Coordinates of C-alpha atoms in Angstrom, one line a residue:
M1 CA -14.9 -15.0 8.3
Y2 CA -12.6 -12.5 6.7
A3 CA -11.7 -9.1 8.1
V4 CA -10.0 -6.1 6.5
T5 CA -8.7 -3.2 8.6
G6 CA -8.8 0.3 7.2
A7 CA -11.7 -0.9 5.0
T8 CA -12.8 2.7 4.2
G9 CA -9.3 3.6 2.9
Q10 CA -8.3 3.5 -0.7
L11 CA -6.7 0.1 -0.6
G12 CA -9.2 -1.4 1.9
R13 CA -12.2 -0.5 -0.2
L14 CA -10.7 -2.1 -3.3
V15 CA -9.9 -5.3 -1.3
I16 CA -13.5 -5.5 -0.1
E17 CA -14.7 -5.1 -3.7
V18 CA -12.5 -8.0 -4.9
L19 CA -13.5 -10.2 -2.0
L20 CA -17.2 -9.6 -2.7
K21 CA -16.8 -11.3 -6.1
T22 CA -16.2 -14.7 -4.5
I23 CA -17.1 -14.4 -0.8
P24 CA -20.6 -13.8 0.6
A25 CA -21.0 -10.3 2.0
D26 CA -22.0 -11.7 5.4
R27 CA -18.6 -13.5 5.6
I28 CA -16.7 -10.2 5.3
V29 CA -16.0 -7.8 8.1
A30 CA -15.0 -4.2 7.4
A31 CA -13.0 -3.1 10.4
V32 CA -13.1 0.7 10.5
R33 CA -12.5 3.5 12.9
N34 CA -15.7 5.3 11.8
P35 CA -18.5 3.0 10.9
A36 CA -20.5 5.8 9.5
K37 CA -18.1 6.0 6.6
A38 CA -18.8 2.4 5.8
R39 CA -22.6 2.7 5.6
D40 CA -22.5 1.9 1.9
L41 CA -20.7 -1.4 2.6
A42 CA -23.3 -2.2 5.3
E43 CA -26.1 -1.6 2.8
R44 CA -24.5 -4.3 0.6
G45 CA -24.5 -6.8 3.4
V46 CA -20.9 -6.4 4.6
I47 CA -20.5 -6.6 8.4
V48 CA -19.2 -3.3 9.6
R49 CA -17.4 -3.2 13.0
E50 CA -15.7 -0.4 14.8
A51 CA -12.0 -1.0 15.1
D52 CA -10.1 2.0 16.7
Y53 CA -6.4 1.3 17.0
S54 CA -6.3 3.5 20.1
R55 CA -9.1 1.5 21.8
P56 CA -8.1 -2.1 22.2
D57 CA -11.6 -3.1 23.4
T58 CA -13.0 -2.2 19.9
L59 CA -10.3 -4.3 18.3
R60 CA -11.1 -7.4 20.4
S61 CA -14.8 -7.0 19.4
A62 CA -14.1 -6.4 15.8
L63 CA -12.0 -9.5 15.4
A64 CA -14.3 -11.9 17.3
G65 CA -14.9 -15.0 15.1
I66 CA -12.4 -13.9 12.4
E67 CA -10.4 -16.6 10.7
K68 CA -8.4 -14.5 8.2
L69 CA -7.3 -10.9 8.8
L70 CA -5.8 -8.4 6.4
L71 CA -3.9 -5.8 8.4
I72 CA -3.5 -2.8 6.1
S73 CA -0.7 -0.7 7.4
S74 CA -1.7 2.5 9.3
T75 CA -1.4 5.8 7.6
E76 CA 0.0 7.3 10.8
V77 CA 3.7 7.4 9.6
R78 CA 6.1 7.2 12.6
G79 CA 3.2 6.1 14.8
R80 CA 2.3 2.9 13.1
L81 CA 4.0 0.3 15.3
P82 CA 1.9 0.7 18.5
R83 CA -1.3 0.7 16.3
H84 CA -0.2 -2.4 14.5
R85 CA 0.8 -4.1 17.7
A86 CA -2.7 -3.5 19.2
V87 CA -4.3 -5.2 16.2
I88 CA -1.8 -8.1 16.3
D89 CA -2.5 -8.6 20.0
A90 CA -6.2 -8.6 19.4
A91 CA -5.8 -11.0 16.6
R92 CA -3.9 -13.4 18.8
A93 CA -6.5 -13.1 21.5
A94 CA -9.3 -13.8 19.0
G95 CA -7.6 -16.9 17.7
V96 CA -7.2 -15.6 14.1
S97 CA -5.9 -18.4 11.9
L98 CA -4.1 -16.2 9.4
I99 CA -2.9 -12.6 9.5
A100 CA -1.8 -10.9 6.2
Y101 CA 0.1 -7.6 6.5
T102 CA 0.8 -5.0 3.9
S103 CA 4.4 -4.2 4.3
M104 CA 6.9 -2.5 2.1
L105 CA 9.0 -3.8 -0.8
H106 CA 12.2 -5.5 0.6
A107 CA 11.4 -4.2 4.1
D108 CA 14.0 -6.4 5.7
T109 CA 16.9 -4.8 3.8
S110 CA 15.5 -1.5 2.5
P111 CA 17.5 1.6 3.4
A112 CA 14.4 3.8 3.3
M113 CA 13.3 5.2 6.6
L114 CA 9.7 4.3 5.7
A115 CA 10.7 0.6 5.9
I116 CA 11.7 0.8 9.6
E117 CA 8.1 0.5 11.0
H118 CA 7.2 -2.1 8.4
R119 CA 10.3 -4.2 9.4
Q120 CA 9.4 -3.8 13.1
T121 CA 5.8 -4.8 12.5
E122 CA 7.0 -7.9 10.7
E123 CA 9.1 -8.8 13.7
V124 CA 6.1 -8.3 16.1
I125 CA 4.0 -10.6 13.9
A126 CA 6.7 -13.2 13.9
A127 CA 7.1 -13.0 17.7
S128 CA 3.3 -13.3 18.1
G129 CA 3.3 -16.9 16.9
L130 CA 0.3 -16.2 14.6
P131 CA 0.3 -17.9 11.2
A132 CA 1.1 -15.0 8.9
V133 CA 1.8 -14.0 5.3
I134 CA 3.6 -10.8 4.4
L135 CA 2.7 -8.7 1.4
R136 CA 5.6 -6.4 0.7
N137 CA 4.0 -3.9 -1.6
G138 CA 6.0 -1.7 -3.9
W139 CA 5.3 2.0 -4.3
Y140 CA 1.7 2.8 -5.4
A141 CA 1.8 4.1 -9.0
E142 CA -1.0 6.5 -8.1
N143 CA 1.4 8.3 -5.7
H144 CA 3.6 9.3 -8.7
L145 CA 0.6 10.5 -10.6
M146 CA -0.6 12.8 -7.8
A147 CA 2.1 15.1 -9.1
L148 CA 0.7 15.0 -12.6
P149 CA -1.3 18.3 -12.5
A150 CA 1.7 20.2 -11.2
A151 CA 3.9 18.6 -13.8
L152 CA 1.5 19.6 -16.6
E153 CA 1.4 23.1 -15.2
H154 CA 5.1 23.6 -14.7
G155 CA 6.5 21.3 -17.4
A156 CA 8.4 19.1 -15.0
F157 CA 8.3 16.3 -12.5
V158 CA 10.6 16.8 -9.6
G159 CA 12.3 14.3 -7.3
A160 CA 15.5 13.0 -5.9
A161 CA 15.6 9.5 -7.4
K162 CA 18.3 10.1 -10.0
D163 CA 17.9 7.2 -12.5
G164 CA 16.5 4.8 -9.9
R165 CA 13.9 2.4 -11.2
F166 CA 10.4 2.2 -9.6
S167 CA 8.5 -1.1 -9.8
S168 CA 5.4 0.8 -8.8
A169 CA 2.0 -1.0 -9.4
A170 CA -1.6 0.1 -9.4
R171 CA -3.5 0.0 -6.1
Q172 CA -6.0 -2.3 -7.8
D173 CA -3.3 -4.8 -8.5
Y174 CA -2.2 -4.8 -4.8
A175 CA -5.9 -5.2 -3.7
E176 CA -6.3 -8.2 -6.0
A177 CA -3.1 -9.8 -4.6
A178 CA -4.3 -9.3 -1.0
A179 CA -7.7 -10.8 -1.7
A180 CA -6.0 -13.8 -3.5
V181 CA -3.8 -14.4 -0.5
L182 CA -6.7 -14.2 1.9
T183 CA -8.8 -16.7 0.0
A184 CA -6.0 -19.2 -0.9
S185 CA -4.7 -22.0 1.2
G186 CA -1.1 -22.6 2.2
Q187 CA -0.1 -19.0 2.5
A188 CA 1.1 -19.1 6.1
G189 CA 4.8 -18.5 6.4
K190 CA 5.1 -16.9 2.9
T191 CA 6.5 -13.4 2.1
H192 CA 5.6 -11.9 -1.3
E193 CA 7.7 -9.1 -2.8
L194 CA 5.0 -7.4 -4.9
A195 CA 6.0 -5.1 -7.7
A196 CA 4.9 -4.3 -11.3
D197 CA 6.1 -6.3 -14.2
H198 CA 7.8 -3.3 -15.8
A199 CA 9.8 -0.7 -13.8
F200 CA 10.4 2.9 -14.9
T201 CA 12.5 5.9 -14.0
F202 CA 11.1 9.3 -13.4
A203 CA 12.6 10.4 -16.7
E204 CA 10.7 7.7 -18.5
L205 CA 7.5 8.7 -16.7
A206 CA 8.0 12.3 -17.9
M207 CA 8.6 11.1 -21.4
E208 CA 5.4 9.0 -21.4
V209 CA 3.3 12.0 -20.0
S210 CA 4.9 14.1 -22.8
R211 CA 3.9 11.6 -25.4
Q212 CA 0.3 11.3 -24.3
S213 CA -0.3 14.9 -23.4
G214 CA 1.5 16.5 -26.3
K215 CA 3.3 18.8 -23.8
T216 CA 7.0 18.8 -23.1
I217 CA 7.5 17.4 -19.6
I218 CA 11.0 16.8 -18.2
Y219 CA 12.2 15.3 -15.0
N220 CA 14.1 17.7 -12.8
D221 CA 16.4 15.7 -10.4
L222 CA 17.2 17.5 -7.1
S223 CA 19.3 16.7 -4.1
E224 CA 17.4 15.0 -1.3
A225 CA 17.6 18.2 0.8
D226 CA 16.3 20.4 -2.0
Y227 CA 13.5 18.0 -2.8
R228 CA 12.5 17.9 0.8
D229 CA 12.3 21.7 0.8
V230 CA 10.2 21.7 -2.4
L231 CA 7.7 19.3 -0.8
M232 CA 7.6 21.5 2.3
G233 CA 7.0 24.6 0.2
A234 CA 4.1 22.8 -1.4
G235 CA 2.5 22.3 2.1
V236 CA 3.8 18.8 2.9
P237 CA 4.5 18.5 6.7
A238 CA 8.2 18.5 7.5
D239 CA 8.4 14.9 8.8
L240 CA 6.5 13.5 5.8
A241 CA 8.6 15.6 3.4
A242 CA 11.8 14.2 4.9
L243 CA 10.4 10.6 4.6
L244 CA 9.4 11.1 1.0
A245 CA 12.7 12.7 0.0
D246 CA 14.5 9.8 1.7
A247 CA 12.4 7.3 -0.2
D248 CA 13.5 8.9 -3.5
A249 CA 17.1 8.7 -2.4
A250 CA 16.6 5.0 -1.4
A251 CA 15.0 4.4 -4.8
S252 CA 18.1 5.8 -6.5
R253 CA 19.9 2.9 -4.8
G254 CA 17.4 0.3 -6.0
A255 CA 15.2 0.1 -2.9
L256 CA 11.9 0.3 -4.9
F257 CA 12.8 -2.0 -7.7
D258 CA 11.9 -5.7 -8.0
D259 CA 11.6 -8.0 -11.1
G260 CA 10.5 -11.2 -9.4
G261 CA 7.1 -11.2 -11.0
A262 CA 5.2 -12.3 -7.9
L263 CA 2.4 -9.7 -8.2
G264 CA 1.4 -10.8 -11.7
Q265 CA 1.5 -14.5 -10.6
L266 CA -0.8 -13.8 -7.6
I267 CA -3.4 -11.9 -9.6
G268 CA -3.2 -14.2 -12.6
R269 CA -2.6 -11.4 -15.2
P270 CA 0.0 -8.8 -16.2
T271 CA 0.2 -5.9 -13.8
T272 CA -1.3 -2.6 -15.0
S273 CA 1.1 -0.7 -17.1
M274 CA 2.5 2.7 -16.4
Q275 CA 1.2 3.8 -19.8
S276 CA -2.4 2.7 -18.9
L277 CA -2.2 4.5 -15.6
V278 CA -1.0 7.7 -17.2
A279 CA -3.8 7.5 -19.8
A280 CA -6.4 7.0 -17.1
S281 CA -5.0 10.0 -15.2
L282 CA -5.0 12.3 -18.2
H283 CA -8.2 11.2 -19.8
G284 CA -10.1 9.2 -17.2

């Protein structure tokens, strides 16, 4: 039996879809906080179980009989660790034979504040004694493209990454990698640094959007503090704005770059190109 936490989230749903290509639906558990949101999965034969991080009893029930578990990192930034710990404890109690965790690129050495909870979660998993595989995902390319409408309107992307290179990959690529690891043998003890085959700077992203849209788009590089203020002015909560601005600053020092090629190797194909993702966002 396979279980995926956060199965109604953007990554979780994609992982379920990939698993369904090779695994019978009644061997897949969608562990979700709100089962009503997974009704469509249940209609396709996927087992849906309530798994509320704040209610350990639901986690124990959700993981009963599970052999392999994908723990997708919580979206509760700066509140992730206790939630992750609750799932790890439940997995150990349930006798899960492999836990896979979606961490962050170079979490063990990254200067980014966002890496702290991922690093701590990896430590909790190691201390649990559970056989584990760590999926250190790079930045999601879709995160960059969320700013596309504003860039087209104002003629600029803004950030604080200087000429830092992002090895950002498509969410679909990360989903395929997670499914590949779950369904493969011999993964326990491995750590995969997952990143796109080809990295890009924000300036290069702006140039590609210019080329495809026919509009002049530039990259406006700001200080970390100024970028944080811009994000807050756009309605991003102060804590999250600080984390995102810090991530850009970390990227300027190479924290979100990797050229090891592990992602493409896991999914058995080249990773989705930035050019393709821009095209899909503009014309999809």
